[in-house]
Amino acid sequence: MDQYLSLCNRILKEGVWVDNQRTGKRCLTVINHDMTYDVANQQFPLVTTRKSYWKSAVAEIIGYMRGYRNAADFRKLGTKTWDMNANNNPDWLNNPHRQGNDDMGLVYGAIGRNFPSMDGKPVDLLKKIVSNLREGIDDRSEIYTFYHPGAFDRGCLRPCMYSHHFSLLGDQLFLNSTQRSCDVPLGLNFNMVQVYVLLALMAQITGKKAAKAYHKIVNCHIYEDQLEGMQEQVTRSPYATPTLTINPDIKTLQDIETWVTLDDFACHGYTYHPAIKYPFAV
């Protein structure tokens, strides 16, 4: 929580105003910030200075691991976070590659689980990583990436957190996640949860011990219509860090693909300040 507030205060003090072409809004922006999450010691990085809907963040990362490309599938998991980008984005609505209502196109897991190759056969990046890690193999390229410039015109949104690189030291599993762009008031509380949960889940299904997750954010910003809420949020004192438990019966990638739900995750000791309604930029 201190890491999060440190970034928020840094943007408020050092940020430069930048016009964002996609949203038509100005952003108070800083470049480069690094955060670390201690998954081994169950330091669940959940924002406490306002209510955070952590279950929706978990539902998203499960959807990414399943390779979903439809907002309806995410809703079934328990999150509506893709509704706006799939159905209320003028550029995407007019895109000839859009396949009807709720279609998100080739974004996030839809790329990572079916990455186009030179011979036209898709590569399942996540399946390869899980297989290697279970065998104790780290080829220094255990990377689950959603970034494919050739597919940018075939999805409703370019991936923000686009790369997850897993590394083994003995039986300890580490994660380096890279994010090109971050809406700090709204998105970062989700992203922190997702990095943590991704490492915890991957360690569990590969039989390894979760160590630390390193989260690099390149462009960190606060939209101008979020500024008042953030100025209020940074005055609040954080509460104690909560913990997260995951159903130990989740043992394989197939389990995650088939039967895992939000009921398999529980947050303990979560005390929080009142919610702040930040505007969402499509």
mmCIF file of N, CA and C in Angstrom, residues 4-135:
data_model
loop_
_atom_site.group_PDB
_atom_site.id
_atom_site.type_symbol
_atom_site.label_atom_id
_atom_site.label_comp_id
_atom_site.label_asym_id
_atom_site.label_seq_id
_atom_site.Cartn_x
_atom_site.Cartn_y
_atom_site.Cartn_z
ATOM 1 N N TYR A 4 1.976 1.996 -3.515
ATOM 2 C CA TYR A 4 0.928 2.604 -4.324
ATOM 3 C C TYR A 4 0.810 4.093 -4.020
ATOM 4 N N LEU A 5 0.742 4.447 -2.743
ATOM 5 C CA LEU A 5 0.607 5.849 -2.377
ATOM 6 C C LEU A 5 1.833 6.661 -2.774
ATOM 7 N N SER A 6 3.001 6.017 -2.723
ATOM 8 C CA SER A 6 4.226 6.697 -3.139
ATOM 9 C C SER A 6 4.146 7.103 -4.611
ATOM 10 N N LEU A 7 3.646 6.198 -5.455
ATOM 11 C CA LEU A 7 3.488 6.517 -6.868
ATOM 12 C C LEU A 7 2.448 7.613 -7.065
ATOM 13 N N CYS A 8 1.326 7.517 -6.376
ATOM 14 C CA CYS A 8 0.275 8.530 -6.507
ATOM 15 C C CYS A 8 0.812 9.917 -6.155
ATOM 16 N N ASN A 9 1.534 10.007 -5.033
ATOM 17 C CA ASN A 9 2.097 11.292 -4.617
ATOM 18 C C ASN A 9 3.159 11.778 -5.590
ATOM 19 N N ARG A 10 3.931 10.844 -6.156
ATOM 20 C CA ARG A 10 4.953 11.228 -7.130
ATOM 21 C C ARG A 10 4.314 11.873 -8.357
ATOM 22 N N ILE A 11 3.214 11.282 -8.834
ATOM 23 C CA ILE A 11 2.536 11.849 -10.002
ATOM 24 C C ILE A 11 1.984 13.232 -9.683
ATOM 25 N N LEU A 12 1.384 13.383 -8.508
ATOM 26 C CA LEU A 12 0.812 14.670 -8.124
ATOM 27 C C LEU A 12 1.877 15.752 -8.005
ATOM 28 N N LYS A 13 3.070 15.382 -7.566
ATOM 29 C CA LYS A 13 4.141 16.365 -7.351
ATOM 30 C C LYS A 13 5.009 16.588 -8.589
ATOM 31 N N GLU A 14 5.290 15.503 -9.344
ATOM 32 C CA GLU A 14 6.247 15.596 -10.445
ATOM 33 C C GLU A 14 5.617 15.483 -11.824
ATOM 34 N N GLY A 15 4.352 15.130 -11.881
ATOM 35 C CA GLY A 15 3.719 14.824 -13.155
ATOM 36 C C GLY A 15 3.675 15.991 -14.133
ATOM 37 N N VAL A 16 3.741 15.645 -15.416
ATOM 38 C CA VAL A 16 3.648 16.609 -16.512
ATOM 39 C C VAL A 16 2.353 16.351 -17.270
ATOM 40 N N TRP A 17 1.650 17.426 -17.635
ATOM 41 C CA TRP A 17 0.400 17.259 -18.365
ATOM 42 C C TRP A 17 0.664 16.831 -19.808
ATOM 43 N N VAL A 18 0.000 15.755 -20.226
ATOM 44 C CA VAL A 18 0.135 15.213 -21.574
ATOM 45 C C VAL A 18 -1.258 15.028 -22.164
ATOM 46 N N ASP A 19 -1.440 15.438 -23.411
ATOM 47 C CA ASP A 19 -2.716 15.220 -24.104
ATOM 48 C C ASP A 19 -2.751 13.797 -24.645
ATOM 49 N N ASN A 20 -3.805 13.052 -24.306
ATOM 50 C CA ASN A 20 -3.952 11.681 -24.772
ATOM 51 C C ASN A 20 -4.897 11.650 -25.959
ATOM 52 N N GLN A 21 -4.382 11.227 -27.102
ATOM 53 C CA GLN A 21 -5.147 11.257 -28.343
ATOM 54 C C GLN A 21 -6.311 10.266 -28.309
ATOM 55 N N ARG A 22 -6.089 9.078 -27.747
ATOM 56 C CA ARG A 22 -7.121 8.034 -27.772
ATOM 57 C C ARG A 22 -8.371 8.455 -27.004
ATOM 58 N N THR A 23 -8.187 9.058 -25.840
ATOM 59 C CA THR A 23 -9.328 9.398 -24.980
ATOM 60 C C THR A 23 -9.765 10.841 -25.123
ATOM 61 N N GLY A 24 -8.891 11.692 -25.688
ATOM 62 C CA GLY A 24 -9.213 13.107 -25.794
ATOM 63 C C GLY A 24 -9.100 13.843 -24.474
ATOM 64 N N LYS A 25 -8.408 13.246 -23.515
ATOM 65 C CA LYS A 25 -8.258 13.848 -22.191
ATOM 66 C C LYS A 25 -6.790 14.135 -21.898
ATOM 67 N N ARG A 26 -6.557 15.057 -20.970
ATOM 68 C CA ARG A 26 -5.206 15.306 -20.497
ATOM 69 C C ARG A 26 -4.886 14.359 -19.338
ATOM 70 N N CYS A 27 -3.609 13.990 -19.253
ATOM 71 C CA CYS A 27 -3.148 13.110 -18.183
ATOM 72 C C CYS A 27 -1.957 13.750 -17.479
ATOM 73 N N LEU A 28 -1.948 13.699 -16.162
ATOM 74 C CA LEU A 28 -0.776 14.069 -15.382
ATOM 75 C C LEU A 28 0.110 12.829 -15.354
ATOM 76 N N THR A 29 1.340 12.936 -15.889
ATOM 77 C CA THR A 29 2.112 11.743 -16.250
ATOM 78 C C THR A 29 3.535 11.769 -15.723
ATOM 79 N N VAL A 30 4.016 10.603 -15.259
ATOM 80 C CA VAL A 30 5.434 10.378 -14.981
ATOM 81 C C VAL A 30 5.847 9.113 -15.730
ATOM 82 N N ILE A 31 7.155 8.982 -15.958
ATOM 83 C CA ILE A 31 7.684 7.839 -16.695
ATOM 84 C C ILE A 31 8.542 6.969 -15.782
ATOM 85 N N ASN A 32 8.227 5.687 -15.780
ATOM 86 C CA ASN A 32 8.962 4.624 -15.098
ATOM 87 C C ASN A 32 8.727 4.574 -13.592
ATOM 88 N N HIS A 33 8.181 3.447 -13.170
ATOM 89 C CA HIS A 33 8.010 3.171 -11.748
ATOM 90 C C HIS A 33 8.035 1.661 -11.544
ATOM 91 N N ASP A 34 8.681 1.244 -10.466
ATOM 92 C CA ASP A 34 8.817 -0.185 -10.186
ATOM 93 C C ASP A 34 8.200 -0.526 -8.838
ATOM 94 N N MET A 35 7.454 -1.626 -8.815
ATOM 95 C CA MET A 35 6.821 -2.096 -7.586
ATOM 96 C C MET A 35 7.160 -3.571 -7.387
ATOM 97 N N THR A 36 7.173 -4.012 -6.139
ATOM 98 C CA THR A 36 7.506 -5.397 -5.808
ATOM 99 C C THR A 36 6.459 -5.947 -4.855
ATOM 100 N N TYR A 37 6.015 -7.179 -5.126
ATOM 101 C CA TYR A 37 5.006 -7.826 -4.290
ATOM 102 C C TYR A 37 5.585 -9.111 -3.710
ATOM 103 N N ASP A 38 5.525 -9.229 -2.401
ATOM 104 C CA ASP A 38 6.092 -10.372 -1.689
ATOM 105 C C ASP A 38 5.031 -11.469 -1.585
ATOM 106 N N VAL A 39 4.968 -12.299 -2.612
ATOM 107 C CA VAL A 39 3.952 -13.360 -2.643
ATOM 108 C C VAL A 39 4.314 -14.469 -1.658
ATOM 109 N N ALA A 40 5.609 -14.713 -1.464
ATOM 110 C CA ALA A 40 6.055 -15.760 -0.545
ATOM 111 C C ALA A 40 5.523 -15.538 0.856
ATOM 112 N N ASN A 41 5.463 -14.282 1.272
ATOM 113 C CA ASN A 41 5.003 -13.948 2.619
ATOM 114 C C ASN A 41 3.576 -13.416 2.640
ATOM 115 N N GLN A 42 2.853 -13.678 1.536
ATOM 116 C CA GLN A 42 1.418 -13.396 1.436
ATOM 117 C C GLN A 42 1.078 -11.930 1.719
ATOM 118 N N GLN A 43 1.893 -11.032 1.181
ATOM 119 C CA GLN A 43 1.613 -9.599 1.304
ATOM 120 C C GLN A 43 0.735 -9.173 0.125
ATOM 121 N N PHE A 44 -0.557 -9.428 0.253
ATOM 122 C CA PHE A 44 -1.503 -9.189 -0.833
ATOM 123 C C PHE A 44 -1.634 -7.688 -1.099
ATOM 124 N N PRO A 45 -1.238 -7.194 -2.280
ATOM 125 C CA PRO A 45 -1.182 -5.749 -2.538
ATOM 126 C C PRO A 45 -2.535 -5.158 -2.920
ATOM 127 N N LEU A 46 -3.418 -5.111 -1.960
ATOM 128 C CA LEU A 46 -4.774 -4.621 -2.207
ATOM 129 C C LEU A 46 -4.922 -3.215 -1.612
ATOM 130 N N VAL A 47 -5.396 -2.285 -2.422
ATOM 131 C CA VAL A 47 -5.555 -0.902 -1.994
ATOM 132 C C VAL A 47 -6.567 -0.819 -0.854
ATOM 133 N N THR A 48 -6.195 -0.101 0.210
ATOM 134 C CA THR A 48 -7.090 0.048 1.360
ATOM 135 C C THR A 48 -7.585 1.483 1.536
ATOM 136 N N THR A 49 -7.005 2.443 0.789
ATOM 137 C CA THR A 49 -7.419 3.843 0.930
ATOM 138 C C THR A 49 -8.707 4.148 0.165
ATOM 139 N N ARG A 50 -9.252 3.159 -0.487
ATOM 140 C CA ARG A 50 -10.619 3.166 -1.006
ATOM 141 C C ARG A 50 -11.013 1.719 -1.239
ATOM 142 N N LYS A 51 -12.305 1.467 -1.320
ATOM 143 C CA LYS A 51 -12.748 0.101 -1.559
ATOM 144 C C LYS A 51 -12.311 -0.361 -2.927
ATOM 145 N N SER A 52 -11.676 -1.530 -2.974
ATOM 146 C CA SER A 52 -11.203 -2.094 -4.231
ATOM 147 C C SER A 52 -11.936 -3.401 -4.505
ATOM 148 N N TYR A 53 -12.420 -3.549 -5.720
ATOM 149 C CA TYR A 53 -13.201 -4.738 -6.084
ATOM 150 C C TYR A 53 -12.255 -5.809 -6.625
ATOM 151 N N TRP A 54 -11.554 -6.440 -5.701
ATOM 152 C CA TRP A 54 -10.483 -7.369 -6.039
ATOM 153 C C TRP A 54 -10.996 -8.595 -6.804
ATOM 154 N N LYS A 55 -12.236 -9.010 -6.554
ATOM 155 C CA LYS A 55 -12.746 -10.190 -7.237
ATOM 156 C C LYS A 55 -12.819 -9.971 -8.745
ATOM 157 N N SER A 56 -13.165 -8.766 -9.146
ATOM 158 C CA SER A 56 -13.228 -8.463 -10.570
ATOM 159 C C SER A 56 -11.842 -8.561 -11.206
ATOM 160 N N ALA A 57 -10.821 -8.134 -10.468
ATOM 161 C CA ALA A 57 -9.442 -8.232 -10.964
ATOM 162 C C ALA A 57 -9.028 -9.687 -11.127
ATOM 163 N N VAL A 58 -9.402 -10.526 -10.169
ATOM 164 C CA VAL A 58 -9.083 -11.951 -10.251
ATOM 165 C C VAL A 58 -9.808 -12.594 -11.433
ATOM 166 N N ALA A 59 -11.072 -12.225 -11.626
ATOM 167 C CA ALA A 59 -11.835 -12.767 -12.752
ATOM 168 C C ALA A 59 -11.154 -12.430 -14.074
ATOM 169 N N GLU A 60 -10.634 -11.206 -14.185
ATOM 170 C CA GLU A 60 -9.938 -10.814 -15.414
ATOM 171 C C GLU A 60 -8.724 -11.690 -15.683
ATOM 172 N N ILE A 61 -7.905 -11.917 -14.680
ATOM 173 C CA ILE A 61 -6.670 -12.678 -14.919
ATOM 174 C C ILE A 61 -6.996 -14.132 -15.251
ATOM 175 N N ILE A 62 -8.073 -14.667 -14.670
ATOM 176 C CA ILE A 62 -8.505 -16.016 -15.051
ATOM 177 C C ILE A 62 -8.919 -16.034 -16.519
ATOM 178 N N GLY A 63 -9.662 -15.000 -16.934
ATOM 179 C CA GLY A 63 -10.069 -14.904 -18.337
ATOM 180 C C GLY A 63 -8.877 -14.805 -19.277
ATOM 181 N N TYR A 64 -7.841 -14.084 -18.859
ATOM 182 C CA TYR A 64 -6.637 -13.981 -19.681
ATOM 183 C C TYR A 64 -5.933 -15.333 -19.778
ATOM 184 N N MET A 65 -5.936 -16.072 -18.676
ATOM 185 C CA MET A 65 -5.306 -17.392 -18.702
ATOM 186 C C MET A 65 -6.110 -18.370 -19.552
ATOM 187 N N ARG A 66 -7.389 -18.151 -19.677
ATOM 188 C CA ARG A 66 -8.232 -19.008 -20.507
ATOM 189 C C ARG A 66 -8.232 -18.591 -21.977
ATOM 190 N N GLY A 67 -7.714 -17.406 -22.256
ATOM 191 C CA GLY A 67 -7.661 -16.940 -23.637
ATOM 192 C C GLY A 67 -8.959 -16.335 -24.137
ATOM 193 N N TYR A 68 -9.788 -15.814 -23.253
ATOM 194 C CA TYR A 68 -11.083 -15.257 -23.655
ATOM 195 C C TYR A 68 -10.922 -14.021 -24.543
ATOM 196 N N ARG A 69 -11.889 -13.857 -25.467
ATOM 197 C CA ARG A 69 -11.927 -12.679 -26.329
ATOM 198 C C ARG A 69 -13.322 -12.072 -26.388
ATOM 199 N N ASN A 70 -14.198 -12.454 -25.481
ATOM 200 C CA ASN A 70 -15.580 -11.983 -25.501
ATOM 201 C C ASN A 70 -15.980 -11.463 -24.123
ATOM 202 N N ALA A 71 -16.537 -10.257 -24.080
ATOM 203 C CA ALA A 71 -16.901 -9.641 -22.801
ATOM 204 C C ALA A 71 -17.937 -10.467 -22.044
ATOM 205 N N ALA A 72 -18.774 -11.209 -22.768
ATOM 206 C CA ALA A 72 -19.780 -12.041 -22.111
ATOM 207 C C ALA A 72 -19.120 -13.133 -21.275
ATOM 208 N N ASP A 73 -18.013 -13.686 -21.762
ATOM 209 C CA ASP A 73 -17.296 -14.708 -21.000
ATOM 210 C C ASP A 73 -16.712 -14.127 -19.716
ATOM 211 N N PHE A 74 -16.227 -12.891 -19.796
ATOM 212 C CA PHE A 74 -15.713 -12.235 -18.597
ATOM 213 C C PHE A 74 -16.837 -11.959 -17.603
ATOM 214 N N ARG A 75 -18.003 -11.584 -18.100
ATOM 215 C CA ARG A 75 -19.144 -11.352 -17.203
ATOM 216 C C ARG A 75 -19.524 -12.630 -16.467
ATOM 217 N N LYS A 76 -19.473 -13.755 -17.169
ATOM 218 C CA LYS A 76 -19.798 -15.033 -16.522
ATOM 219 C C LYS A 76 -18.817 -15.348 -15.395
ATOM 220 N N LEU A 77 -17.567 -14.925 -15.576
ATOM 221 C CA LEU A 77 -16.561 -15.135 -14.536
ATOM 222 C C LEU A 77 -16.783 -14.219 -13.347
ATOM 223 N N GLY A 78 -17.374 -13.029 -13.600
ATOM 224 C CA GLY A 78 -17.641 -12.114 -12.495
ATOM 225 C C GLY A 78 -17.110 -10.711 -12.669
ATOM 226 N N THR A 79 -16.833 -10.291 -13.919
ATOM 227 C CA THR A 79 -16.359 -8.927 -14.118
ATOM 228 C C THR A 79 -16.972 -8.318 -15.380
ATOM 229 N N LYS A 80 -17.297 -7.035 -15.287
ATOM 230 C CA LYS A 80 -17.855 -6.293 -16.423
ATOM 231 C C LYS A 80 -16.829 -5.328 -17.010
ATOM 232 N N THR A 81 -15.560 -5.526 -16.680
ATOM 233 C CA THR A 81 -14.537 -4.556 -17.043
ATOM 234 C C THR A 81 -14.326 -4.422 -18.549
ATOM 235 N N TRP A 82 -14.738 -5.411 -19.339
ATOM 236 C CA TRP A 82 -14.521 -5.329 -20.779
ATOM 237 C C TRP A 82 -15.762 -4.869 -21.543
ATOM 238 N N ASP A 83 -16.853 -4.624 -20.850
ATOM 239 C CA ASP A 83 -18.091 -4.236 -21.523
ATOM 240 C C ASP A 83 -17.938 -2.954 -22.336
ATOM 241 N N MET A 84 -17.311 -1.939 -21.724
ATOM 242 C CA MET A 84 -17.208 -0.639 -22.384
ATOM 243 C C MET A 84 -16.293 -0.689 -23.604
ATOM 244 N N ASN A 85 -15.121 -1.297 -23.445
ATOM 245 C CA ASN A 85 -14.190 -1.342 -24.574
ATOM 246 C C ASN A 85 -14.708 -2.205 -25.715
ATOM 247 N N ALA A 86 -15.484 -3.237 -25.382
ATOM 248 C CA ALA A 86 -16.014 -4.115 -26.430
ATOM 249 C C ALA A 86 -17.207 -3.500 -27.148
ATOM 250 N N ASN A 87 -18.006 -2.701 -26.434
ATOM 251 C CA ASN A 87 -19.291 -2.268 -26.977
ATOM 252 C C ASN A 87 -19.503 -0.761 -27.042
ATOM 253 N N ASN A 88 -18.555 0.017 -26.513
ATOM 254 C CA ASN A 88 -18.758 1.469 -26.493
ATOM 255 C C ASN A 88 -17.515 2.223 -26.951
ATOM 256 N N ASN A 89 -16.735 1.595 -27.804
ATOM 257 C CA ASN A 89 -15.520 2.179 -28.359
ATOM 258 C C ASN A 89 -15.767 2.441 -29.846
ATOM 259 N N PRO A 90 -15.977 3.713 -30.240
ATOM 260 C CA PRO A 90 -16.361 4.010 -31.636
ATOM 261 C C PRO A 90 -15.421 3.407 -32.675
ATOM 262 N N ASP A 91 -14.112 3.482 -32.425
ATOM 263 C CA ASP A 91 -13.166 2.927 -33.396
ATOM 264 C C ASP A 91 -13.364 1.427 -33.562
ATOM 265 N N TRP A 92 -13.588 0.727 -32.448
ATOM 266 C CA TRP A 92 -13.769 -0.720 -32.519
ATOM 267 C C TRP A 92 -15.122 -1.076 -33.121
ATOM 268 N N LEU A 93 -16.153 -0.299 -32.827
ATOM 269 C CA LEU A 93 -17.475 -0.573 -33.387
ATOM 270 C C LEU A 93 -17.468 -0.481 -34.912
ATOM 271 N N ASN A 94 -16.575 0.349 -35.446
ATOM 272 C CA ASN A 94 -16.482 0.517 -36.904
ATOM 273 C C ASN A 94 -15.384 -0.340 -37.524
ATOM 274 N N ASN A 95 -14.767 -1.193 -36.734
ATOM 275 C CA ASN A 95 -13.677 -2.030 -37.220
ATOM 276 C C ASN A 95 -14.247 -3.258 -37.943
ATOM 277 N N PRO A 96 -13.831 -3.523 -39.167
ATOM 278 C CA PRO A 96 -14.378 -4.665 -39.919
ATOM 279 C C PRO A 96 -14.035 -6.019 -39.301
ATOM 280 N N HIS A 97 -13.046 -6.074 -38.402
ATOM 281 C CA HIS A 97 -12.659 -7.341 -37.785
ATOM 282 C C HIS A 97 -13.515 -7.668 -36.552
ATOM 283 N N ARG A 98 -14.336 -6.737 -36.096
ATOM 284 C CA ARG A 98 -15.187 -6.989 -34.923
ATOM 285 C C ARG A 98 -16.248 -8.030 -35.272
ATOM 286 N N GLN A 99 -16.402 -9.016 -34.389
ATOM 287 C CA GLN A 99 -17.328 -10.124 -34.635
ATOM 288 C C GLN A 99 -18.582 -10.010 -33.777
ATOM 289 N N GLY A 100 -19.241 -8.872 -33.849
ATOM 290 C CA GLY A 100 -20.523 -8.719 -33.184
ATOM 291 C C GLY A 100 -20.441 -8.245 -31.754
ATOM 292 N N ASN A 101 -21.596 -8.206 -31.097
ATOM 293 C CA ASN A 101 -21.726 -7.696 -29.739
ATOM 294 C C ASN A 101 -20.818 -8.458 -28.767
ATOM 295 N N ASP A 102 -20.155 -7.722 -27.908
ATOM 296 C CA ASP A 102 -19.282 -8.244 -26.847
ATOM 297 C C ASP A 102 -17.928 -8.740 -27.350
ATOM 298 N N ASP A 103 -17.712 -8.765 -28.665
ATOM 299 C CA ASP A 103 -16.411 -9.230 -29.162
ATOM 300 C C ASP A 103 -15.326 -8.216 -28.815
ATOM 301 N N MET A 104 -14.232 -8.700 -28.252
ATOM 302 C CA MET A 104 -13.088 -7.865 -27.894
ATOM 303 C C MET A 104 -11.989 -7.944 -28.941
ATOM 304 N N GLY A 105 -12.022 -8.969 -29.757
ATOM 305 C CA GLY A 105 -10.982 -9.172 -30.739
ATOM 306 C C GLY A 105 -9.754 -9.839 -30.148
ATOM 307 N N LEU A 106 -8.629 -9.702 -30.846
ATOM 308 C CA LEU A 106 -7.383 -10.354 -30.429
ATOM 309 C C LEU A 106 -6.662 -9.493 -29.396
ATOM 310 N N VAL A 107 -7.078 -9.619 -28.159
ATOM 311 C CA VAL A 107 -6.472 -8.864 -27.062
ATOM 312 C C VAL A 107 -6.085 -9.817 -25.936
ATOM 313 N N TYR A 108 -5.057 -9.446 -25.204
ATOM 314 C CA TYR A 108 -4.628 -10.160 -24.006
ATOM 315 C C TYR A 108 -4.554 -11.673 -24.228
ATOM 316 N N GLY A 109 -5.292 -12.450 -23.445
ATOM 317 C CA GLY A 109 -5.166 -13.902 -23.514
ATOM 318 C C GLY A 109 -5.506 -14.499 -24.856
ATOM 319 N N ALA A 110 -6.345 -13.805 -25.634
ATOM 320 C CA ALA A 110 -6.685 -14.304 -26.970
ATOM 321 C C ALA A 110 -5.452 -14.353 -27.860
ATOM 322 N N ILE A 111 -4.474 -13.492 -27.587
ATOM 323 C CA ILE A 111 -3.188 -13.545 -28.268
ATOM 324 C C ILE A 111 -2.267 -14.544 -27.580
ATOM 325 N N GLY A 112 -2.166 -14.442 -26.252
ATOM 326 C CA GLY A 112 -1.216 -15.263 -25.508
ATOM 327 C C GLY A 112 -1.441 -16.761 -25.617
ATOM 328 N N ARG A 113 -2.692 -17.173 -25.759
ATOM 329 C CA ARG A 113 -2.990 -18.603 -25.881
ATOM 330 C C ARG A 113 -3.014 -19.057 -27.335
ATOM 331 N N ASN A 114 -2.962 -18.102 -28.273
ATOM 332 C CA ASN A 114 -3.000 -18.443 -29.705
ATOM 333 C C ASN A 114 -2.091 -17.495 -30.477
ATOM 334 N N PHE A 115 -0.830 -17.423 -30.073
ATOM 335 C CA PHE A 115 0.085 -16.454 -30.668
ATOM 336 C C PHE A 115 0.416 -16.862 -32.110
ATOM 337 N N PRO A 116 0.172 -15.961 -33.080
ATOM 338 C CA PRO A 116 0.431 -16.311 -34.484
ATOM 339 C C PRO A 116 1.913 -16.585 -34.729
ATOM 340 N N SER A 117 2.194 -17.619 -35.506
ATOM 341 C CA SER A 117 3.579 -17.974 -35.829
ATOM 342 C C SER A 117 3.833 -17.783 -37.316
ATOM 343 N N MET A 118 5.078 -17.955 -37.711
ATOM 344 C CA MET A 118 5.463 -17.734 -39.109
ATOM 345 C C MET A 118 4.799 -18.739 -40.056
ATOM 346 N N ASP A 119 4.528 -19.950 -39.561
ATOM 347 C CA ASP A 119 3.931 -20.966 -40.441
ATOM 348 C C ASP A 119 2.406 -20.987 -40.357
ATOM 349 N N GLY A 120 1.857 -20.012 -39.611
ATOM 350 C CA GLY A 120 0.408 -19.905 -39.535
ATOM 351 C C GLY A 120 -0.239 -20.724 -38.447
ATOM 352 N N LYS A 121 0.549 -21.556 -37.751
ATOM 353 C CA LYS A 121 -0.002 -22.361 -36.662
ATOM 354 C C LYS A 121 0.130 -21.591 -35.347
ATOM 355 N N PRO A 122 -0.962 -21.415 -34.600
ATOM 356 C CA PRO A 122 -0.881 -20.644 -33.358
ATOM 357 C C PRO A 122 -0.054 -21.359 -32.288
ATOM 358 N N VAL A 123 0.622 -20.572 -31.469
ATOM 359 C CA VAL A 123 1.440 -21.092 -30.379
ATOM 360 C C VAL A 123 0.753 -20.767 -29.056
ATOM 361 N N ASP A 124 0.575 -21.779 -28.224
ATOM 362 C CA ASP A 124 -0.009 -21.586 -26.897
ATOM 363 C C ASP A 124 1.130 -21.288 -25.928
ATOM 364 N N LEU A 125 1.392 -20.006 -25.717
ATOM 365 C CA LEU A 125 2.525 -19.599 -24.896
ATOM 366 C C LEU A 125 2.380 -20.076 -23.451
ATOM 367 N N LEU A 126 1.182 -19.959 -22.893
ATOM 368 C CA LEU A 126 0.991 -20.314 -21.490
ATOM 369 C C LEU A 126 1.172 -21.808 -21.258
ATOM 370 N N LYS A 127 0.662 -22.625 -22.163
ATOM 371 C CA LYS A 127 0.787 -24.080 -22.017
ATOM 372 C C LYS A 127 2.253 -24.494 -22.026
ATOM 373 N N LYS A 128 3.038 -23.863 -22.894
ATOM 374 C CA LYS A 128 4.474 -24.160 -22.964
ATOM 375 C C LYS A 128 5.161 -23.786 -21.659
ATOM 376 N N ILE A 129 4.825 -22.625 -21.107
ATOM 377 C CA ILE A 129 5.452 -22.167 -19.861
ATOM 378 C C ILE A 129 5.114 -23.103 -18.706
ATOM 379 N N VAL A 130 3.847 -23.448 -18.583
ATOM 380 C CA VAL A 130 3.421 -24.343 -17.502
ATOM 381 C C VAL A 130 4.137 -25.682 -17.606
ATOM 382 N N SER A 131 4.210 -26.227 -18.811
ATOM 383 C CA SER A 131 4.879 -27.509 -19.015
ATOM 384 C C SER A 131 6.349 -27.434 -18.608
ATOM 385 N N ASN A 132 7.043 -26.393 -19.031
ATOM 386 C CA ASN A 132 8.451 -26.236 -18.689
ATOM 387 C C ASN A 132 8.658 -26.100 -17.186
ATOM 388 N N LEU A 133 7.882 -25.237 -16.562
ATOM 389 C CA LEU A 133 8.075 -24.983 -15.139
ATOM 390 C C LEU A 133 7.792 -26.225 -14.299
ATOM 391 N N ARG A 134 6.805 -26.999 -14.704
ATOM 392 C CA ARG A 134 6.510 -28.239 -13.972
ATOM 393 C C ARG A 134 7.694 -29.202 -14.029
ATOM 394 N N GLU A 135 8.453 -29.143 -15.117
ATOM 395 C CA GLU A 135 9.624 -30.003 -15.281
ATOM 396 C C GLU A 135 10.898 -29.359 -14.721
#
